[in-house]
Amino acid sequence: MQSFFGNNRRESPKPVKAQIRGEIPKWLQGTLIRNGPGMHKIGDTVYNHWFDGMALLHSFTFKDGEIFYRSKYLRSDTYRSNMEANRIVVSEFGTMAYPDPCKNIFAKAFSYLSHTIPDFTDNCLINIIRCGEDLYASTETNYIRKIDLETLETNEKVDYRKYVALNLATSHPHYDTNGNTYNMGTSIGDKGKTKYQIIKIPQSKPGDKEHACFTNCEVICSIPSRSLLRPSYFHSFGMTENYIVFIEQPFKLDILKLATAYFRGVNWASCLGWYPNDKTYIHLIDRETKKILSTKYYTDALVVYHHVNAYEEDGHVIFDIVAYNDNSLYDMFYLKILKLDDAAFEKQGKTFSSPSCRRFVIPLQHDKNVELGTNIVTLENTTASALKEKDGYVYCKPEILFEGIELPRINYDYNGKKYRYIYASKVQWRPVPTKIIKCDILTKTCYEWREDHCWPAEPVFVRAPEAKEEDDGDYHLFHSMCL
Ligand SMILES: CC1=C(/C=C/C(C)=C/C=C/C(C)=C/C=C/C=C(C)/C=C/C=C(C)/C=C/C2=C(C)C[C@@H](O)CC2(C)C)C(C)(C)CCC1
Ligand SMILES: [Fe+2]
C-alpha cells in the first residue's frame, strides 16, 4: 500500500465502464468530479509533500445504474512548464523549485528578485468549485482553472486579482439557493493593509458576457487582519442565513518569511507558524449590513481546516468545526511520512494531534447588566458555553460532538440551517482511509462503513429524489451498518 504514495497515476481520458457489485440506485444520475494529486515525480525530481502533486481530475458518470470513469491531468501552466522541462520548475506548498540550475549569475539574480513577490502555482488540486454556470478546479492561491465537465479538459485560467484584491483564496466556497458563490481570501499588503475578504461571485444571467460572474464579483466584507505581517491561515469558513463565520486562528502566515523563502531555500509551508499562546478570534459578519459584530468572541488556541455547518437558533449562531489542538496535521502529509509502513505510521500518527468535531454556540445578544463570568448561552441541549468578560469580550467554550472525524460533508440543502447528520472520514492512524462514518448529532450515535480492500475517500451525500428526511439518500450504504 505504501508504494501508493510514490507512484505516478496514469490518466484515463476515455470513459471506462466500471464493474459493479451490488446495485447502484437508478435515481443516482449525473457526474461526480473529484480532484487530488496524481503525480509526485517529474523526470528525476520529486515533490516532498502530498499537497504538491500535479492535479489529477477524476469523473464518475452515473447513468441508469452504470458508472463510467475518466481521469485527466489538469493542464495547468505549472503542469505544462514541468512537462516541458521534464523536472519540477514551479514551487508548490511543500517544495520550493528553482527554475534553471544552469543559469548564469545575472539570470539567477534576476530570478531571485522576481520571486520576492512570487507568482503562485495554478496547480489546482484541492477541489472543484462552481462560479456562475461553470466549474473550476481550485487551490489556495489566486488562480482557478475552468474545466470541462464532460471531457475534463482544462480551459482558461482565472486570476482573482484581476477582479478583487485577493492573493490567496479558499477551496471551500459556499453557495446560496440562487446560485451565487461566496468565498473568502486574504489580501496581502494592498494599500499597506492586510485583510481577509469575503467575496460574492454572482450567478450568470442569460446573455451575460464570458467571465461576467467575475467582473460582477463584489467584496461583501473586509476584515482587517490583527497583524499586518501575520494574517491567519484558513481553509474554509461558515455561512448561516444571516451571518458569515470566520475563525482567525493562531496558525499564521508570516509575510516576511514568505518574501524571503525563495532566497532561503525553504518551502511555503515553513512560512506558516503556530502561536499556541494566542487566542482564536471568532468573527461574525452580518450579511445584510456587511459589518462585523462588535462583541469580541474568542476561544483557546486551535487549528481548524474544515467547517462542517453553521446555523441560527433562538438568538444564537451555532457552528460546528473539525478542530485540532495544534498545527501538526500538514506535517503528516510529507511523503516521507506517508510512505512509512502501517506500524511506523501509526506510531508517528499518534504524535500528531487528533481532530474532534466541536460545536460553538455564540449568543448574538445579551443583557448588558449581567455579571462578568456568567454563561450567556440560553439554549438548552448544549454544553457549549460563552462567558461574559470585560471590555466586550466573550470567551466561548465548545461542546465536543464527535472525536476522530475529518473531511466532513452534509446534505448541502441543510447548509446554514439546523441539521442533524454529518458524513465524514473516520481518522485512523493509517495513511489511507478505510472507513466512512455517519454521525447523528441528535442521538450522538455514529454508524461506520468499511469493507475489505476498500479505501473510501471523503463521502459525498446525494439527496434522493423526493427526499423527505435529511438523510434520504444514504440508505443503500448505511442500512446494514454496524453501530
Ligand atoms: C503558495 C502559497 C501557499 C499555499 C499554496 C498551496 C498550493 C496550498 C495548498 C493547500 C492544500 C492542498 C490544502 C489541502 C488541505 C487538505 C486537508 C486539510 C486534508 C485533511 C485530511 C485529513 C485530516 C485526513 C486524515 C486521515 C483520514 C481521514 C483517514 C486516515 O486513515 C488517514 C488520515 C489520518 C490521513 C500558502 C502556504 C497558503 C501561502 C504562501 C504561498
Ligand atoms: Fe478541504
XYZ file of C-alpha atoms and ligand atoms in Angstrom:
525
model
C 0.000 0.000 0.000
C 2.863 2.401 0.795
C 4.006 2.379 -2.851
C 0.631 4.054 -3.492
C 2.194 7.345 -2.436
C 5.242 7.096 -4.668
C 3.768 6.092 -7.997
C 2.519 8.479 -10.649
C -1.043 7.724 -11.726
C -1.792 7.127 -15.404
C -4.600 9.269 -16.768
C -7.549 7.562 -18.364
C -9.237 10.195 -20.556
C -11.551 7.740 -22.357
C -14.544 6.593 -20.310
C -14.066 3.187 -18.718
C -17.157 1.264 -17.658
C -16.952 0.181 -14.041
C -17.695 -3.360 -12.948
C -20.429 -3.173 -10.389
C -21.024 -5.465 -7.456
C -24.436 -4.917 -5.911
C -26.697 -2.235 -7.245
C -26.489 1.491 -7.893
C -29.786 3.275 -7.178
C -31.488 4.075 -10.501
C -32.182 7.651 -9.394
C -28.485 8.384 -8.989
C -27.755 10.169 -12.281
C -25.076 12.712 -13.107
C -21.349 13.208 -12.805
C -19.214 13.388 -9.695
C -15.878 15.116 -10.215
C -13.041 14.683 -7.759
C -9.637 16.263 -7.643
C -6.324 15.493 -5.960
C -2.624 14.911 -6.500
C -1.683 12.212 -9.027
C 1.995 12.755 -9.838
C 4.790 13.354 -7.369
C 7.773 12.591 -9.605
C 8.747 14.507 -12.758
C 11.909 13.394 -14.538
C 14.448 12.933 -11.760
C 12.801 15.401 -9.394
C 10.290 14.582 -6.664
C 7.910 16.615 -4.553
C 8.155 16.486 -0.766
C 4.519 16.808 0.168
C 1.206 15.143 -0.735
C -0.351 18.585 -1.423
C 2.274 19.303 -4.104
C 1.382 16.640 -6.675
C 0.071 17.527 -10.140
C -3.731 17.804 -10.059
C -5.479 14.750 -11.496
C -9.187 15.181 -12.232
C -11.445 12.144 -11.915
C -15.025 11.863 -13.067
C -17.626 9.225 -12.303
C -20.676 9.385 -14.533
C -23.709 7.615 -13.100
C -26.194 6.637 -15.772
C -29.088 4.194 -15.444
C -27.347 2.066 -12.843
C -23.974 2.100 -14.609
C -20.810 4.069 -13.853
C -18.214 5.388 -16.295
C -14.843 6.591 -15.025
C -12.394 9.020 -16.629
C -9.339 10.860 -15.386
C -7.161 13.568 -16.815
C -4.306 15.687 -15.544
C -5.153 19.355 -15.213
C -3.201 21.099 -17.973
C -2.230 23.993 -15.722
C 0.594 26.348 -16.679
C 2.535 24.642 -13.895
C 1.929 21.188 -15.422
C 2.980 22.367 -18.879
C 6.157 24.052 -17.626
C 7.119 20.985 -15.614
C 6.473 18.637 -18.534
C 8.425 20.806 -20.934
C 11.425 20.948 -18.614
C 10.943 17.329 -17.527
C 11.583 18.473 -13.957
C 9.785 20.400 -11.238
C 10.158 24.082 -12.072
C 7.256 25.654 -10.153
C 7.120 25.829 -6.359
C 4.279 24.150 -4.520
C 3.153 24.143 -0.881
C 5.873 21.774 0.365
C 8.511 22.038 -2.390
C 10.455 25.122 -3.442
C 11.627 24.838 -7.036
C 14.433 26.666 -8.792
C 13.685 27.142 -12.487
C 17.036 26.546 -14.126
C 20.045 25.388 -12.162
C 22.401 26.126 -15.056
C 21.551 29.826 -15.423
C 24.397 32.336 -15.278
C 24.841 34.579 -12.297
C 22.855 37.531 -13.768
C 19.919 35.381 -14.751
C 19.941 33.824 -11.278
C 19.927 37.227 -9.555
C 17.043 38.339 -11.755
C 15.135 35.169 -11.000
C 15.614 35.718 -7.221
C 14.335 39.293 -7.487
C 11.266 38.313 -9.439
C 10.490 35.812 -6.690
C 10.309 38.390 -3.888
C 6.620 38.627 -4.671
C 6.256 35.198 -6.206
C 3.779 34.194 -8.842
C 1.965 31.310 -7.229
C 1.137 27.976 -8.798
C -2.064 27.234 -10.756
C -1.808 23.525 -9.968
C -5.409 23.486 -8.741
C -5.525 20.168 -6.925
C -7.812 20.704 -3.971
C -11.412 20.951 -5.066
C -13.915 21.606 -7.852
C -16.000 24.730 -7.358
C -18.849 26.376 -9.248
C -18.762 30.039 -10.338
C -21.619 31.349 -12.452
C -22.512 28.411 -14.700
C -19.022 26.943 -14.854
C -16.836 24.504 -12.976
C -13.317 25.345 -11.843
C -10.515 23.339 -10.303
C -9.229 25.228 -7.269
C -6.312 25.504 -4.888
C -5.473 28.159 -2.303
C -3.582 30.623 -4.483
C -5.092 33.440 -6.594
C -5.701 31.107 -9.556
C -8.541 28.781 -10.501
C -8.819 26.793 -13.774
C -12.017 26.281 -15.700
C -12.640 22.653 -16.611
C -14.983 20.834 -18.943
C -17.422 18.601 -17.067
C -17.734 16.190 -19.972
C -14.142 15.755 -21.194
C -12.207 17.010 -18.142
C -10.256 19.265 -20.458
C -8.586 22.304 -18.957
C -9.807 25.713 -20.082
C -8.873 29.243 -19.129
C -7.049 30.359 -16.052
C -8.852 32.912 -13.893
C -6.777 35.221 -11.705
C -8.925 36.513 -8.826
C -6.544 39.510 -8.549
C -7.890 40.927 -11.808
C -11.285 41.413 -10.210
C -10.745 41.835 -6.451
C -7.776 42.305 -4.103
C -7.021 38.663 -3.200
C -3.685 36.835 -3.080
C -4.986 33.634 -1.518
C -8.487 32.134 -1.549
C -10.093 29.052 -0.052
C -11.131 25.969 -1.970
C -14.320 25.579 0.059
C -16.751 28.286 -1.088
C -20.423 28.376 -0.166
C -23.430 28.635 -2.456
C -26.875 30.112 -1.911
C -30.110 28.831 -3.412
C -29.924 31.474 -6.176
C -26.659 30.009 -7.468
C -24.356 32.722 -6.093
C -20.941 31.640 -4.853
C -19.323 33.075 -1.711
C -15.639 32.691 -0.998
C -13.043 34.124 1.357
C -9.431 35.004 0.851
C -6.541 37.108 2.027
C -5.299 40.326 0.505
C -1.691 40.909 1.482
C -0.281 44.425 1.878
C -2.733 46.063 -0.570
C -2.550 49.832 0.162
C -0.457 48.986 3.209
C -3.127 46.740 4.734
C -3.576 43.017 5.140
C -7.186 41.933 5.252
C -9.500 38.986 4.853
C -12.025 39.495 2.085
C -15.400 37.854 1.654
C -16.476 37.886 -1.967
C -19.716 37.150 -3.760
C -19.476 35.748 -7.290
C -22.936 36.152 -8.800
C -24.815 33.522 -10.755
C -24.665 34.170 -14.518
C -27.701 35.653 -16.228
C -28.798 34.649 -19.738
C -26.856 36.691 -22.307
C -24.027 37.524 -19.861
C -20.586 38.039 -21.393
C -17.912 35.467 -20.660
C -16.435 35.856 -17.174
C -19.337 38.161 -16.224
C -19.556 36.435 -12.870
C -16.006 37.592 -12.135
C -16.369 41.118 -13.497
C -19.532 41.426 -11.363
C -17.787 39.913 -8.359
C -18.097 42.076 -5.245
C -16.285 42.233 -1.919
C -19.064 41.950 0.624
C -16.908 42.475 3.680
C -13.277 43.178 4.560
C -11.972 42.117 7.939
C -8.687 43.765 8.912
C -6.069 41.215 9.949
C -4.997 41.654 13.588
C -1.468 41.788 12.267
C -0.191 43.331 9.022
C 2.592 40.805 8.556
C 0.976 37.729 10.077
C -2.531 37.050 8.756
C -4.150 33.801 9.861
C -4.253 30.826 7.544
C -7.722 29.421 6.851
C -9.057 26.624 4.686
C -12.840 27.182 4.933
C -15.499 29.304 6.657
C -19.124 29.003 7.751
C -22.293 30.649 6.487
C -25.748 30.888 8.098
C -28.813 32.612 6.699
C -27.721 35.987 8.091
C -24.079 35.620 9.122
C -20.675 34.545 7.900
C -18.481 32.815 10.450
C -14.754 33.424 10.160
C -12.201 31.998 12.575
C -8.975 33.959 12.901
C -6.766 31.247 14.320
C -3.226 31.424 15.720
C -1.936 29.407 12.750
C -0.483 32.251 10.762
C 1.282 33.072 7.566
C 4.499 35.044 8.057
C 4.736 37.504 5.156
C 8.397 38.352 5.761
C 9.268 34.660 5.728
C 7.189 34.282 2.576
C 9.027 37.104 0.827
C 12.421 35.574 1.644
C 11.563 31.867 1.298
C 12.932 31.584 -2.229
C 16.355 33.027 -1.259
C 16.498 30.975 1.913
C 15.745 27.779 0.006
C 12.739 26.808 2.138
C 9.193 25.884 1.100
C 5.963 27.896 1.546
C 4.776 25.501 4.246
C 7.624 26.675 6.500
C 6.143 30.198 6.381
C 3.137 29.033 8.394
C 3.605 29.336 12.142
C 1.701 28.176 15.201
C 1.265 30.521 18.163
C -0.230 28.354 20.934
C -0.321 31.212 23.437
C -2.524 33.380 21.249
C -6.286 33.387 21.248
C -8.564 32.215 18.436
C -10.937 35.013 17.417
C -14.418 34.230 16.154
C -15.794 36.851 13.776
C -19.460 37.012 12.840
C -20.251 39.131 9.820
C -23.807 40.340 9.295
C -24.593 39.539 5.634
C -27.172 42.313 5.428
C -25.180 45.223 6.915
C -21.807 43.707 5.813
C -20.456 44.680 9.251
C -18.553 42.592 11.778
C -20.372 42.210 15.097
C -18.621 44.332 17.682
C -18.598 41.754 20.506
C -15.140 40.147 20.697
C -15.855 36.436 20.753
C -12.818 34.224 21.277
C -11.735 30.747 22.312
C -8.499 28.920 23.154
C -5.792 28.358 20.551
C -6.926 25.800 17.997
C -6.405 24.893 14.351
C -9.341 24.328 12.025
C -9.374 23.357 8.367
C -12.961 22.266 7.861
C -16.150 23.973 8.935
C -18.998 21.453 8.989
C -22.078 23.692 9.143
C -23.444 26.773 10.877
C -26.979 27.968 11.643
C -29.019 30.268 13.829
C -31.329 29.270 16.655
C -33.137 31.476 19.201
C -30.716 34.393 19.016
C -27.568 32.256 18.804
C -25.207 31.347 15.981
C -24.229 27.705 16.242
C -21.276 26.444 14.261
C -19.543 23.081 14.073
C -15.913 22.660 13.046
C -13.321 19.892 12.933
C -10.510 21.255 15.082
C -7.078 20.310 16.416
C -5.052 21.381 19.432
C -2.004 22.171 17.309
C -0.817 22.625 13.709
C 0.822 19.226 13.207
C -1.627 17.947 10.572
C 0.091 19.363 7.491
C 3.416 17.833 8.656
C 1.829 14.394 8.476
C 1.387 14.767 4.726
C 5.099 14.851 3.891
C 5.685 11.891 1.586
C 8.463 10.536 3.746
C 5.853 10.087 6.496
C 3.069 8.754 4.266
C 5.470 6.171 2.849
C 6.149 4.662 6.281
C 4.667 1.202 6.798
C 1.407 0.982 8.737
C 3.007 0.299 12.099
C 5.535 3.117 11.786
C 2.842 5.491 10.507
C 0.629 4.605 13.440
C 3.477 5.435 15.828
C 4.146 8.742 14.036
C 0.445 9.455 13.697
C -0.074 9.278 17.419
C 2.411 12.108 17.886
C 0.087 14.300 15.814
C -2.966 15.755 17.468
C -6.244 14.075 16.643
C -9.230 16.100 15.440
C -12.539 16.500 17.191
C -15.777 17.923 15.907
C -16.555 20.900 18.147
C -19.761 22.878 18.460
C -19.605 26.566 19.349
C -22.730 28.418 20.434
C -22.494 32.190 20.124
C -25.183 34.343 21.747
C -25.936 37.276 19.465
C -27.290 39.490 22.227
C -27.041 39.564 25.983
C -28.201 41.690 28.867
C -25.512 44.328 29.421
C -26.076 44.201 33.194
C -25.272 40.525 33.504
C -22.330 39.800 35.828
C -18.875 39.052 34.439
C -18.209 35.323 34.246
C -21.852 34.440 33.525
C -22.596 31.910 30.800
C -24.784 33.865 28.385
C -25.817 30.862 26.254
C -29.515 30.389 26.854
C -30.032 27.427 24.508
C -30.803 24.109 26.082
C -29.350 20.804 24.888
C -25.784 22.017 24.608
C -22.820 22.092 26.935
C -21.142 24.800 24.835
C -20.789 27.998 26.825
C -19.983 31.675 26.303
C -18.708 33.540 29.341
C -19.089 37.284 29.504
C -15.825 39.086 30.208
C -14.883 42.734 30.499
C -14.311 45.171 27.594
C -16.789 43.448 25.277
C -15.002 40.077 25.260
C -16.889 36.772 25.370
C -14.942 33.556 25.983
C -16.505 30.626 24.105
C -16.024 27.006 25.117
C -17.156 24.335 22.690
C -19.105 21.148 23.178
C -17.250 18.140 21.741
C -19.688 16.436 19.376
C -17.519 13.634 17.957
C -13.907 12.520 18.134
C -11.662 11.453 15.257
C -13.567 12.557 12.169
C -12.358 14.628 9.211
C -13.372 15.653 5.687
C -16.916 16.422 6.880
C -19.821 16.701 4.454
C -23.522 17.337 4.972
C -26.695 17.279 2.938
C -25.979 20.728 1.429
C -29.715 21.556 1.323
C -29.232 21.985 5.078
C -26.259 24.314 4.826
C -26.891 27.312 7.061
C -29.866 25.522 8.621
C -30.426 23.400 11.694
C -29.246 19.935 10.736
C -28.718 16.513 12.186
C -26.220 14.439 10.193
C -22.524 14.673 9.370
C -20.861 12.338 6.868
C -17.092 12.103 7.221
C -13.926 10.044 7.062
C -13.033 8.259 10.236
C -9.493 9.228 11.191
C -7.385 6.220 11.914
C -3.659 6.204 12.129
C -3.307 4.532 8.759
C -2.074 6.566 5.798
C -5.010 5.579 3.597
C -8.560 5.976 4.934
C -10.512 2.761 5.419
C -13.785 3.950 6.964
C -16.506 6.472 6.429
C -18.865 7.472 9.154
C -22.347 8.949 9.568
C -22.768 10.938 12.769
C -26.161 11.721 14.247
C -25.904 14.940 16.242
C -29.287 14.423 17.884
C -28.655 10.966 19.317
C -24.843 11.330 19.426
C -24.509 7.972 17.697
C -22.318 7.073 14.728
C -22.561 4.458 12.026
C -19.404 3.298 10.282
C -18.920 1.693 6.896
C -15.889 -0.272 5.826
C -15.218 -3.248 3.595
C -12.079 -5.291 2.985
C -9.920 -3.872 0.184
C -11.913 -0.642 0.099
C -10.291 2.721 0.760
C -13.158 5.180 0.674
C -12.442 8.868 0.022
C -14.404 11.751 1.534
C -18.088 10.795 1.404
C -20.394 12.928 -0.738
C -24.080 12.984 0.143
C -26.600 12.998 -2.710
C -30.228 13.660 -1.860
C -32.704 11.069 -3.113
C -35.493 12.398 -5.346
C -38.490 13.492 -3.332
C -36.468 13.170 -0.159
C -38.421 13.923 2.997
C -35.781 13.330 5.621
C -32.367 14.972 5.752
C -30.630 11.614 5.285
C -32.882 10.294 2.485
C -30.241 9.156 0.045
C -27.746 7.260 2.166
C -29.852 4.181 2.875
C -28.078 1.925 0.375
C -24.829 2.291 2.249
C -25.837 2.786 5.826
C -28.854 0.485 6.232
C -26.917 -2.610 7.107
C -24.179 -0.947 9.067
C -22.816 -1.769 12.425
C -23.122 0.778 15.198
C 1.517 29.391 -2.482
C 1.310 29.714 -1.062
C 0.505 28.981 -0.174
C -0.182 27.758 -0.457
C -0.256 27.095 -1.531
C -0.912 25.870 -1.745
C -0.683 25.270 -3.054
C -1.695 25.292 -0.801
C -2.315 24.027 -0.935
C -3.043 23.565 0.098
C -3.716 22.291 0.163
C -3.539 21.326 -0.949
C -4.509 22.031 1.235
C -5.167 20.788 1.483
C -5.793 20.530 2.665
C -6.267 19.232 2.986
C -6.711 18.844 4.222
C -6.945 19.787 5.333
C -6.940 17.432 4.402
C -7.107 16.825 5.593
C -7.175 15.396 5.631
C -7.181 14.645 6.744
C -7.194 15.245 8.086
C -7.186 13.202 6.604
C -6.994 12.383 7.629
C -6.955 10.935 7.531
C -8.111 10.222 7.413
C -9.424 10.885 7.250
C -8.159 8.758 7.409
C -6.928 8.105 7.965
O -6.947 6.729 7.739
C -5.747 8.743 7.349
C -5.651 10.247 7.635
C -5.133 10.471 9.045
C -4.667 10.793 6.666
C 0.312 29.412 1.245
C 1.089 28.496 2.171
C -1.146 29.339 1.620
C 0.766 30.841 1.440
C 2.039 31.128 0.819
C 2.020 30.923 -0.635
Fe -10.540 20.712 2.484
